Coordinates of C-alpha atoms and ligand atoms in Angstrom, one line a residue:
M20 CA 23.9 20.0 -12.9
T21 CA 25.0 17.0 -10.8
M22 CA 27.3 14.3 -12.0
R23 CA 24.5 11.8 -11.4
F24 CA 22.2 13.7 -13.7
L25 CA 24.8 13.9 -16.5
T26 CA 25.4 10.2 -16.2
G27 CA 21.6 9.8 -16.6
I28 CA 21.5 11.8 -19.8
L29 CA 24.5 10.0 -21.2
F30 CA 22.8 6.7 -20.4
L31 CA 19.6 7.8 -22.1
M32 CA 21.5 8.9 -25.2
F33 CA 23.6 5.8 -25.6
F34 CA 22.1 2.8 -23.9
L35 CA 18.4 2.9 -24.5
P36 CA 17.1 0.0 -26.5
N37 CA 16.3 2.0 -29.6
A38 CA 17.4 5.2 -31.4
S39 CA 14.4 7.3 -30.4
G40 CA 15.4 6.9 -26.7
Q41 CA 12.4 4.9 -25.7
V42 CA 12.2 2.1 -23.2
F43 CA 9.0 0.5 -24.6
T44 CA 9.9 -0.8 -28.1
E45 CA 7.9 -2.2 -31.0
K46 CA 7.9 -5.5 -29.3
N47 CA 6.3 -4.4 -26.1
Q48 CA 4.6 -1.2 -27.1
P49 CA 2.0 0.0 -24.7
Y50 CA -1.1 -0.9 -26.7
Q51 CA -0.4 -4.5 -26.7
Y52 CA -0.6 -6.1 -23.3
T53 CA -1.9 -9.3 -21.9
I54 CA -2.5 -10.1 -18.3
T55 CA -0.3 -12.9 -17.0
K56 CA -1.3 -14.1 -13.6
K57 CA 1.4 -16.6 -12.8
M58 CA 5.0 -17.3 -13.7
V59 CA 7.9 -19.4 -12.5
V60 CA 11.2 -17.8 -13.4
D61 CA 14.9 -18.1 -12.7
K62 CA 15.9 -14.5 -12.3
G63 CA 13.7 -11.5 -11.7
A64 CA 10.0 -10.9 -11.3
V65 CA 7.6 -8.0 -10.8
V66 CA 4.0 -8.3 -9.6
S67 CA 1.8 -5.2 -9.6
A68 CA -1.7 -4.0 -10.2
H69 CA -1.2 -3.4 -13.9
P70 CA 0.5 -5.4 -16.7
L71 CA 2.1 -2.3 -18.2
A72 CA 3.6 -1.3 -14.8
S73 CA 5.0 -4.9 -14.3
E74 CA 6.4 -4.8 -17.8
A75 CA 8.1 -1.4 -17.1
G76 CA 9.8 -3.0 -14.1
L77 CA 10.8 -6.0 -16.1
L78 CA 12.3 -3.9 -18.9
I79 CA 14.4 -2.1 -16.2
L80 CA 15.6 -5.5 -14.7
K81 CA 16.6 -6.6 -18.2
M82 CA 18.6 -3.4 -18.7
G83 CA 20.7 -4.3 -15.7
G84 CA 18.7 -2.7 -13.0
N85 CA 18.2 -4.3 -9.6
A86 CA 15.0 -4.9 -7.7
V87 CA 15.1 -1.3 -6.3
D88 CA 15.4 0.1 -9.8
A89 CA 12.5 -2.0 -11.0
T90 CA 10.4 -1.0 -8.0
I91 CA 11.0 2.7 -8.8
A92 CA 10.1 2.3 -12.5
T93 CA 7.0 0.2 -11.6
Q94 CA 5.7 2.7 -9.1
L95 CA 6.2 5.6 -11.6
A96 CA 4.4 3.6 -14.3
L97 CA 1.5 2.8 -11.9
A98 CA 1.1 6.5 -11.4
V99 CA 0.2 6.7 -15.0
V100 CA -1.7 3.5 -15.8
Y101 CA -3.4 3.0 -12.5
P102 CA -4.5 6.4 -11.4
N103 CA -7.0 4.9 -8.8
A104 CA -4.1 4.2 -6.5
G105 CA -0.7 4.5 -8.3
N106 CA 0.4 8.0 -7.5
L107 CA 2.6 11.0 -7.4
G108 CA 0.3 12.7 -5.0
G109 CA 0.1 10.1 -2.3
G110 CA 2.5 8.2 -0.1
G111 CA 3.8 4.7 0.7
F112 CA 6.2 2.4 2.4
M113 CA 9.0 0.2 1.1
V114 CA 10.5 -2.8 2.9
A115 CA 13.5 -4.4 1.3
Q116 CA 15.9 -7.3 2.0
L117 CA 19.1 -6.7 -0.1
A118 CA 21.3 -9.4 -1.3
D119 CA 24.1 -8.1 0.9
G120 CA 22.0 -8.7 4.0
N121 CA 20.9 -5.1 4.5
R122 CA 17.3 -4.7 5.5
L123 CA 15.5 -1.4 4.8
A124 CA 12.2 0.2 5.7
L125 CA 11.5 3.5 4.0
D126 CA 8.6 5.7 5.2
Y127 CA 7.2 8.1 2.6
R128 CA 3.8 8.5 4.2
E129 CA 2.0 11.8 3.7
M130 CA 2.3 14.4 6.5
A131 CA -0.3 16.8 7.9
P132 CA 0.3 20.3 6.6
G133 CA 1.8 23.0 8.9
A134 CA -1.5 24.7 9.2
A135 CA -3.4 21.5 10.2
T136 CA -5.1 21.4 13.6
R137 CA -6.4 18.7 15.8
D138 CA -10.0 19.7 15.4
M139 CA -9.9 20.9 11.8
Y140 CA -12.8 18.7 10.7
I141 CA -15.0 19.4 13.7
D142 CA -17.6 22.1 13.5
S143 CA -18.9 24.5 16.2
A144 CA -21.6 22.0 17.2
G145 CA -18.9 19.4 17.8
V146 CA -19.8 17.3 14.7
A147 CA -16.9 15.8 12.7
S148 CA -17.1 16.0 8.9
T149 CA -15.7 12.9 7.2
Q150 CA -17.0 14.5 4.0
K151 CA -14.1 17.1 4.4
S152 CA -11.5 14.6 5.5
Q153 CA -12.3 12.3 2.6
N154 CA -13.0 14.6 -0.4
G155 CA -11.4 17.6 -2.0
H156 CA -8.6 20.0 -1.1
L157 CA -8.7 19.8 2.7
A158 CA -8.4 16.0 2.7
S159 CA -4.9 15.9 1.4
G160 CA -1.7 15.4 3.4
I161 CA 1.6 16.6 2.0
P162 CA 2.5 14.0 -0.7
G163 CA 5.5 11.7 0.1
T164 CA 5.7 9.3 -2.8
V165 CA 8.2 11.3 -5.0
A166 CA 10.5 11.9 -2.0
G167 CA 10.4 8.1 -1.3
L168 CA 11.3 7.3 -4.9
F169 CA 14.3 9.5 -4.9
E170 CA 15.4 8.4 -1.4
S171 CA 15.2 4.7 -2.4
H172 CA 17.2 5.5 -5.5
K173 CA 20.3 5.4 -3.3
Y174 CA 20.1 1.6 -3.5
A175 CA 19.4 1.5 -7.2
K176 CA 21.9 1.0 -10.0
L177 CA 20.5 2.9 -13.0
P178 CA 20.0 6.6 -13.4
F179 CA 16.6 8.0 -12.2
A180 CA 16.2 9.7 -15.6
L181 CA 16.0 6.2 -17.2
L182 CA 13.7 4.7 -14.5
I183 CA 11.1 7.4 -15.1
Q184 CA 11.3 7.0 -18.9
P185 CA 8.6 4.2 -19.2
A186 CA 6.1 6.3 -17.2
I187 CA 6.8 9.3 -19.5
E188 CA 6.2 7.2 -22.6
L189 CA 3.0 5.7 -21.1
A190 CA 1.7 9.2 -20.2
E191 CA 2.6 10.8 -23.6
K192 CA 1.6 8.1 -26.0
G193 CA -1.3 6.8 -23.9
F194 CA -2.5 3.3 -23.4
A195 CA -5.7 1.4 -24.1
I196 CA -7.9 1.2 -21.0
T197 CA -9.7 -1.9 -20.0
E198 CA -13.4 -2.3 -19.3
S199 CA -13.0 -2.1 -15.6
E200 CA -10.8 1.0 -15.9
A201 CA -13.6 2.6 -18.2
N202 CA -16.2 1.7 -15.6
S203 CA -14.2 3.1 -12.8
L204 CA -13.6 6.4 -14.6
N205 CA -17.3 6.7 -15.5
Y206 CA -18.2 6.1 -11.9
L207 CA -15.8 8.9 -10.9
Q208 CA -17.3 11.6 -13.2
G209 CA -19.7 13.2 -10.6
N210 CA -16.9 13.4 -8.0
L211 CA -14.5 14.9 -10.5
K212 CA -17.0 17.7 -11.2
K213 CA -17.5 18.4 -7.5
N214 CA -13.9 18.4 -6.4
N215 CA -11.9 20.0 -9.2
T216 CA -11.3 23.6 -10.1
V217 CA -9.8 22.7 -13.5
M218 CA -11.4 19.8 -15.2
P219 CA -8.8 17.0 -15.7
V220 CA -8.3 14.7 -18.6
F221 CA -10.2 12.0 -16.8
Y222 CA -13.4 14.1 -17.0
R223 CA -15.4 13.9 -20.3
S224 CA -18.9 14.3 -21.6
V225 CA -19.1 10.9 -23.4
P226 CA -18.6 7.8 -21.3
W227 CA -15.3 6.0 -21.3
K228 CA -15.3 2.6 -22.9
A229 CA -12.9 -0.3 -23.1
G230 CA -10.2 0.3 -25.7
D231 CA -10.2 4.1 -25.4
T232 CA -6.7 5.6 -25.3
L233 CA -5.8 7.6 -22.2
I234 CA -3.2 10.2 -23.0
Q235 CA -2.0 12.3 -20.0
S236 CA 0.0 15.3 -21.3
D237 CA 0.0 17.3 -18.1
L238 CA 1.3 14.3 -16.2
A239 CA 4.0 13.6 -18.8
A240 CA 5.2 17.2 -18.3
T241 CA 5.2 16.8 -14.5
L242 CA 7.3 13.5 -14.9
K243 CA 9.7 15.3 -17.3
R244 CA 10.3 18.0 -14.7
M245 CA 11.2 15.2 -12.2
Q246 CA 13.4 13.7 -14.9
K247 CA 15.2 17.0 -15.4
N248 CA 15.3 18.4 -11.9
G249 CA 15.1 15.4 -9.6
K250 CA 13.1 15.7 -6.3
A251 CA 13.1 19.5 -6.7
G252 CA 11.2 18.9 -10.0
F253 CA 8.2 18.0 -7.8
Y254 CA 8.6 19.7 -4.4
E255 CA 9.9 23.0 -5.8
G256 CA 9.5 25.0 -9.0
E257 CA 6.6 24.7 -11.4
T258 CA 5.0 21.6 -9.9
A259 CA 5.0 23.0 -6.4
K260 CA 3.6 26.2 -7.7
L261 CA 0.7 24.3 -9.4
I262 CA 0.0 22.4 -6.2
V263 CA -0.1 25.5 -4.1
A264 CA -2.2 27.4 -6.7
E265 CA -4.7 24.4 -6.6
M266 CA -4.8 24.6 -2.8
K267 CA -5.5 28.3 -2.9
R268 CA -8.4 27.8 -5.4
G269 CA -9.9 25.0 -3.3
N270 CA -9.2 26.3 0.2
G271 CA -6.6 23.6 1.0
L272 CA -3.7 23.9 3.4
I273 CA -0.5 22.7 1.6
T274 CA 2.0 25.5 1.2
E275 CA 5.3 25.8 -0.7
Q276 CA 7.1 25.5 2.6
D277 CA 5.2 22.3 3.4
L278 CA 6.4 20.8 0.1
K279 CA 10.0 21.9 0.5
N280 CA 10.1 20.5 4.0
Y281 CA 8.9 17.1 3.2
V282 CA 11.4 14.2 3.7
A283 CA 11.1 10.5 3.4
K284 CA 12.4 8.7 6.5
W285 CA 14.5 5.6 7.0
R286 CA 13.0 3.5 9.7
T287 CA 14.1 0.3 11.5
P288 CA 12.0 -2.5 10.0
H289 CA 9.6 -4.2 12.3
E290 CA 11.0 -7.8 12.7
F291 CA 10.0 -10.9 14.6
D292 CA 10.4 -14.7 14.3
Y293 CA 7.6 -17.2 13.6
K294 CA 8.5 -20.9 13.8
G295 CA 12.0 -20.4 12.4
Y296 CA 11.0 -17.8 9.8
R297 CA 12.0 -14.2 10.1
I298 CA 9.2 -11.7 9.3
V299 CA 10.3 -8.3 8.1
S300 CA 7.6 -5.6 7.9
M301 CA 6.8 -1.9 8.3
P302 CA 7.0 -0.1 11.6
M303 CA 5.1 3.1 12.6
P304 CA 3.6 5.1 11.2
S305 CA 2.1 1.9 9.8
S306 CA 0.4 -0.3 12.2
G307 CA 0.9 -3.2 9.7
G308 CA 4.1 -4.8 11.1
L309 CA 3.0 -4.5 14.7
L310 CA -0.5 -5.9 14.1
L311 CA 1.0 -8.8 12.0
H312 CA 3.4 -9.5 14.9
Q313 CA 0.7 -9.5 17.5
M314 CA -1.6 -11.8 15.4
M315 CA 1.1 -14.3 14.5
K316 CA 2.4 -14.6 18.0
M317 CA -1.1 -15.1 19.4
V318 CA -1.6 -18.1 17.1
E319 CA 2.0 -19.5 17.1
D320 CA 1.6 -22.1 19.8
R321 CA -2.0 -23.2 18.9
N322 CA -1.3 -25.6 16.1
L323 CA -3.4 -23.8 13.4
G324 CA -2.1 -26.2 10.7
A325 CA -3.8 -29.1 12.3
M326 CA -7.1 -27.3 12.5
G327 CA -7.3 -27.0 8.6
F328 CA -7.8 -24.2 6.2
Q329 CA -11.1 -22.4 6.7
S330 CA -12.2 -24.8 9.3
P331 CA -14.5 -23.2 12.0
A332 CA -11.7 -23.7 14.6
A333 CA -9.0 -21.9 12.5
V334 CA -11.3 -19.1 11.4
Q335 CA -12.5 -18.5 14.9
L336 CA -9.0 -18.4 16.4
M337 CA -7.7 -16.1 13.7
T338 CA -10.8 -13.9 14.1
E339 CA -10.2 -13.6 17.8
V340 CA -6.5 -12.6 17.4
M341 CA -7.5 -10.0 14.7
R342 CA -10.0 -8.5 17.2
R343 CA -7.5 -8.2 20.0
A344 CA -4.8 -6.6 17.8
F345 CA -7.2 -4.1 16.3
A346 CA -8.5 -3.1 19.7
D347 CA -4.9 -2.3 20.7
R348 CA -4.5 -0.3 17.4
S349 CA -7.3 2.0 18.3
K350 CA -5.6 3.2 21.5
Y351 CA -1.9 2.8 21.2
M352 CA -0.9 3.3 17.6
G353 CA 0.1 6.4 15.7
D354 CA 3.2 8.2 14.3
A355 CA 5.9 7.2 16.8
D356 CA 7.7 10.5 16.1
F357 CA 4.8 12.2 17.9
Y358 CA 3.4 9.6 20.3
P359 CA 5.3 7.0 22.4
V360 CA 3.8 3.8 20.8
P361 CA 4.6 1.0 23.3
V362 CA 5.7 -1.4 20.7
S363 CA 7.8 -3.7 23.0
K364 CA 5.0 -3.9 25.6
L365 CA 2.4 -4.7 22.9
T366 CA 4.5 -7.6 21.6
D367 CA 5.7 -8.8 25.0
P368 CA 4.9 -12.6 25.2
E369 CA 3.4 -12.1 28.7
Y370 CA 1.2 -9.3 27.4
L371 CA 0.0 -11.4 24.5
K372 CA -0.6 -14.4 26.8
M373 CA -2.7 -12.1 29.0
R374 CA -4.6 -10.9 25.9
M375 CA -5.5 -14.5 25.0
S376 CA -6.5 -15.4 28.6
S377 CA -10.1 -14.5 27.8
Y378 CA -10.1 -16.6 24.6
R379 CA -12.6 -19.4 24.3
P380 CA -12.4 -21.7 21.3
D381 CA -16.2 -21.9 20.8
A382 CA -17.5 -18.3 21.3
P383 CA -16.7 -14.7 20.6
T384 CA -15.1 -12.8 23.5
P385 CA -17.6 -9.9 23.9
S386 CA -16.2 -6.8 22.1
T387 CA -16.7 -4.7 25.2
S388 CA -14.3 -6.9 27.2
L389 CA -11.7 -6.7 24.4
E390 CA -11.0 -3.0 25.1
P391 CA -7.4 -2.3 24.4
G392 CA -5.2 -4.1 26.9
N393 CA -3.6 -2.2 29.7
V394 CA 0.1 -2.0 28.8
N395 CA 0.9 0.4 31.6
F396 CA 3.3 2.6 29.7
H397 CA 4.3 6.2 30.1
E398 CA 4.1 8.5 28.0
S399 CA -9.9 2.8 -0.1
E400 CA -9.9 0.9 0.2
E401 CA -7.7 1.7 -2.7
T402 CA -4.1 1.3 -2.3
T403 CA -1.8 -0.8 -4.4
H404 CA 1.1 -3.2 -3.7
L405 CA 4.0 -4.4 -5.7
S406 CA 6.4 -7.2 -5.0
V407 CA 9.8 -7.4 -6.8
I408 CA 12.8 -9.7 -6.8
D409 CA 15.9 -9.7 -9.0
G410 CA 18.4 -12.3 -10.0
E411 CA 20.9 -11.4 -7.3
G412 CA 18.3 -11.9 -4.5
N413 CA 17.4 -8.3 -3.7
A414 CA 13.7 -8.3 -2.7
V415 CA 11.4 -5.3 -2.4
A416 CA 7.8 -5.0 -1.1
V417 CA 6.1 -1.6 -1.6
T418 CA 2.6 -0.6 -0.7
T419 CA 1.5 2.9 -1.8
T420 CA -1.7 4.7 -1.8
L421 CA -3.9 7.8 -2.3
N422 CA -6.2 6.3 0.4
G423 CA -9.6 6.1 -1.3
S424 CA -9.9 5.3 -4.9
Y425 CA -8.5 8.4 -6.8
G426 CA -7.7 9.9 -3.4
S427 CA -9.4 13.3 -2.7
K428 CA -10.7 13.2 -6.4
T429 CA -8.9 16.4 -6.9
V430 CA -6.3 16.6 -9.7
V431 CA -3.8 19.4 -9.4
G432 CA -4.7 21.7 -12.2
G433 CA -2.1 21.6 -15.0
S434 CA -0.2 18.7 -13.3
G435 CA -2.3 15.7 -14.2
F436 CA -2.1 13.8 -10.9
F437 CA -4.6 13.2 -8.1
L438 CA -3.9 14.3 -4.6
N439 CA -4.5 11.9 -1.7
N440 CA -7.2 12.0 0.9
E441 CA -5.0 10.6 3.6
M442 CA -6.0 13.1 6.3
D443 CA -8.9 10.7 6.9
D444 CA -6.5 8.1 8.2
F445 CA -6.0 10.3 11.3
S446 CA -8.5 10.0 14.0
I447 CA -10.4 13.2 13.2
K448 CA -12.3 12.9 16.5
P449 CA -12.0 10.2 19.1
G450 CA -14.5 7.4 18.3
V451 CA -15.5 8.7 14.9
P452 CA -14.8 5.9 12.4
N453 CA -12.7 6.7 9.3
M454 CA -13.6 5.4 5.8
F455 CA -12.5 1.9 6.9
G456 CA -14.5 2.0 10.1
A457 CA -11.3 2.3 12.2
I458 CA -11.5 4.4 15.3
G459 CA -8.6 6.1 17.2
G460 CA -7.8 8.6 19.8
D461 CA -4.8 10.7 21.0
A462 CA -2.1 8.4 19.5
N463 CA -3.4 9.2 16.0
A464 CA -4.8 12.7 16.5
I465 CA -4.0 15.4 13.9
H466 CA -0.8 17.5 14.5
P467 CA 1.2 19.6 12.0
G468 CA 4.0 17.5 10.5
K469 CA 2.6 14.3 11.9
R470 CA 2.1 11.2 9.7
M471 CA -1.3 9.5 9.8
L472 CA -1.5 5.9 11.0
S473 CA -1.5 3.4 8.2
S474 CA -2.4 -0.3 7.9
M475 CA -0.1 -0.9 5.0
T476 CA 1.9 -4.1 5.5
P477 CA 4.6 -4.6 2.8
T478 CA 6.3 -7.7 4.2
I479 CA 9.2 -10.1 3.4
V480 CA 9.4 -13.5 5.1
L481 CA 13.0 -14.8 5.3
K482 CA 14.1 -18.4 5.5
D483 CA 17.7 -18.9 6.5
N484 CA 18.1 -15.1 6.1
K485 CA 17.1 -15.2 2.4
P486 CA 13.8 -13.9 0.9
F487 CA 11.2 -16.7 1.0
I488 CA 8.0 -14.7 0.5
V489 CA 7.5 -11.1 -0.7
V490 CA 4.0 -10.0 -0.2
G491 CA 1.5 -7.2 0.4
T492 CA -1.9 -6.0 -0.6
P493 CA -4.2 -3.0 -0.7
G494 CA -7.4 -2.9 1.4
G495 CA -7.3 -0.3 4.2
T496 CA -7.7 -2.0 7.5
T497 CA -8.1 -5.4 5.9
I498 CA -4.4 -5.2 4.8
P499 CA -2.8 -6.7 8.0
T500 CA -5.4 -9.4 8.3
Q501 CA -4.9 -10.4 4.7
V502 CA -1.1 -10.5 4.9
F503 CA -1.6 -12.5 8.1
Q504 CA -3.7 -15.0 6.1
N505 CA -1.4 -15.1 3.1
I506 CA 1.5 -16.1 5.3
I507 CA -0.4 -18.5 7.5
N508 CA -1.9 -20.1 4.3
I509 CA 1.7 -21.0 3.2
I510 CA 3.4 -21.7 6.5
E511 CA 0.5 -23.5 8.4
F512 CA -1.8 -24.8 5.6
G513 CA 1.0 -25.7 3.1
M514 CA -0.5 -23.8 0.2
N515 CA 1.2 -22.7 -2.9
A516 CA 1.5 -19.0 -3.6
D517 CA -1.5 -18.9 -5.9
D518 CA -3.9 -20.5 -3.5
A519 CA -2.5 -18.6 -0.6
I520 CA -3.5 -15.2 -2.1
N521 CA -6.5 -16.2 -4.1
K522 CA -8.5 -18.4 -1.7
P523 CA -11.4 -16.4 -0.2
K524 CA -10.5 -14.2 2.8
F525 CA -12.1 -13.0 6.0
H526 CA -11.6 -10.0 8.2
H527 CA -12.4 -8.7 11.7
Q528 CA -11.2 -5.4 13.2
W529 CA -12.9 -5.5 16.6
L530 CA -15.1 -2.5 15.8
P531 CA -17.4 -2.6 13.9
D532 CA -18.2 -5.9 15.6
E533 CA -18.7 -8.0 12.5
L534 CA -16.9 -10.7 10.7
I535 CA -16.6 -9.9 7.0
T536 CA -16.2 -12.8 4.5
E537 CA -15.4 -12.8 0.9
K538 CA -17.5 -14.3 -1.9
G539 CA -16.7 -18.1 -2.1
F540 CA -15.9 -18.4 1.7
L541 CA -17.1 -21.8 2.9
P542 CA -20.8 -21.5 3.8
K543 CA -20.5 -24.3 6.3
T544 CA -17.9 -22.3 8.2
T545 CA -20.1 -19.1 8.0
E546 CA -22.9 -21.1 9.6
A547 CA -20.6 -22.4 12.3
M548 CA -19.4 -18.9 13.1
K549 CA -23.0 -17.7 13.3
A550 CA -23.9 -20.6 15.6
M551 CA -21.0 -19.6 17.9
G552 CA -22.5 -16.1 18.2
Y553 CA -20.4 -14.1 15.7
L554 CA -22.2 -11.2 13.9
M555 CA -21.7 -11.6 10.2
G556 CA -21.1 -8.5 8.1
K557 CA -22.1 -8.2 4.4
E558 CA -20.3 -10.6 2.2
R559 CA -17.8 -8.8 0.0
G560 CA -17.1 -9.4 -3.7
G561 CA -13.4 -9.1 -3.1
I562 CA -11.1 -8.4 -0.2
G563 CA -7.8 -6.8 -1.3
R564 CA -5.5 -7.7 -4.2
S565 CA -2.3 -9.4 -3.0
E566 CA 0.8 -9.6 -5.1
I567 CA 3.2 -12.4 -4.0
I568 CA 6.6 -13.9 -4.9
L569 CA 7.6 -17.1 -3.3
V570 CA 11.2 -18.4 -3.7
R571 CA 11.2 -22.2 -4.0
P572 CA 14.0 -24.3 -2.5
D573 CA 15.6 -24.6 -5.9
G574 CA 15.8 -20.8 -6.2
K575 CA 13.0 -20.5 -8.8
R576 CA 10.7 -17.5 -8.2
E577 CA 7.0 -18.3 -8.2
A578 CA 5.3 -15.0 -8.9
V579 CA 1.5 -14.7 -8.7
A580 CA -0.8 -11.7 -9.3
D581 CA -4.1 -11.5 -7.5
R582 CA -7.1 -12.7 -9.6
R583 CA -9.4 -10.1 -8.1
G584 CA -8.2 -7.4 -10.5
E585 CA -6.2 -6.9 -13.7
D586 CA -3.0 -7.4 -11.7
A587 CA -0.2 -9.0 -13.6
V588 CA 3.3 -10.6 -13.3
A589 CA 6.3 -10.1 -15.6
G590 CA 9.5 -11.9 -15.2
Y591 CA 12.4 -13.7 -16.8
Ligands
LIG616 N1 -4.8 4.6 3.5 C1 -4.8 3.3 3.9 C2 -3.7 3.0 4.9 O1 -2.7 3.6 4.8 O2 -3.8 2.1 5.7

């Protein structure tokens, strides 16, 4: 038994807010929650996809935790109250700017199992099966989230045993589900039946309805094993056995050795300057930071601000830089531990100037001539983001995912958590689009132990070396283009945080060759884009769900949760 664990138990015994050892008390018990979308506070704030998860983070801040503590507690709570994307069976990325000036990027992306092969989804006729890379046991990479939580805990102040306590309470006592959660669980039923060997708590014969209580006893037991045994409480022992047994029942690949070998990795954050701001984001194996860098640098000298928000000129310019960056993604980006991603070439000012040499302000550059640039080097959309800041000025941005909504749709029998379907984020065959329509090749081919390319873009914008914006969003390949718009909306169009994330968005990723707009996008601009020759995709009800904290010049924190979902802020 480690010293740290003993300290945790002592803390739980003597310092929890009530005698029963609970973090949620009468005052903020799980059944009573309201959704607060916006708050301006002096000290700390948490913004996440679920009010109970934000509340869990806030309780931890108020108990003396820092932003890292609150981030860990919020992620664990999301694994209970937001099973669509909050997870133990998935992976994610954390970017942090600490009050002491330290900058962190933690990679806990899933990894291909040891037995994975490059062509594992291609049949004898050469046909690639996205059905297999997206659903069921073969779709899962080795989960990274739990390793990431424990690795980031090095920068936390409170015992892990306490940080996991709100999640345990939410799983054990349950919480009332909302109408949209009920609808989403009802929609899932057929897939649960198809992809599970043991029917999980989410499966039932009568439809779910708003107000039903979701109690997750198996998940509570899994969380308690982590509370007792740390990282080994997940990657070894009972939970590991349950995962491997599930794999055997469903012909999946993950072994006990795969689980034991998994490590979260510290990376150097991807950083660049934009008009005096320092942008800190995620490097490979996420393409997010690099794409953001390319897009922002391609617009930096073009006076976007003067063009005006959602003007045809601004939308056209931003669309063209999105297309160029995504074309490069398809060829050059993948896990840099396995493939020499030419990051400095792709962000070289001369290269970006060359990429923009074919740009015309009144017409689309043909997609065929946007083929990835020659850099001459040698060799669901369901994710969730949380933004956190504390009173000391530590800021954390985390984006975490199962990939599709409820991941592979397979719950580990007896463990209560969904496994990811992240293998689909590899290029399963050159030119075959993944669930987000993204294509890839060698750089992102499957290899044992390799991490699949992501688009997640947890980002912190610094002003005078202090956090100014903490932001991120779910949305698959739309993530980098949304984070791009969120930041541009503030820096170039002078918007407040609320408008910056909630105004309708647009997206282009080179291929498929279509411009996607969100409901509410200016019809006049849509018409202008069509007139210039852009192919318009189907209008979407919502693009992503951004969570943002903006630090005002007087130090106050403006925290805003996206209006597209039940996302909520909590702060003090
Ligand atoms: N699974 C979505 C992403 O990582 O980009």
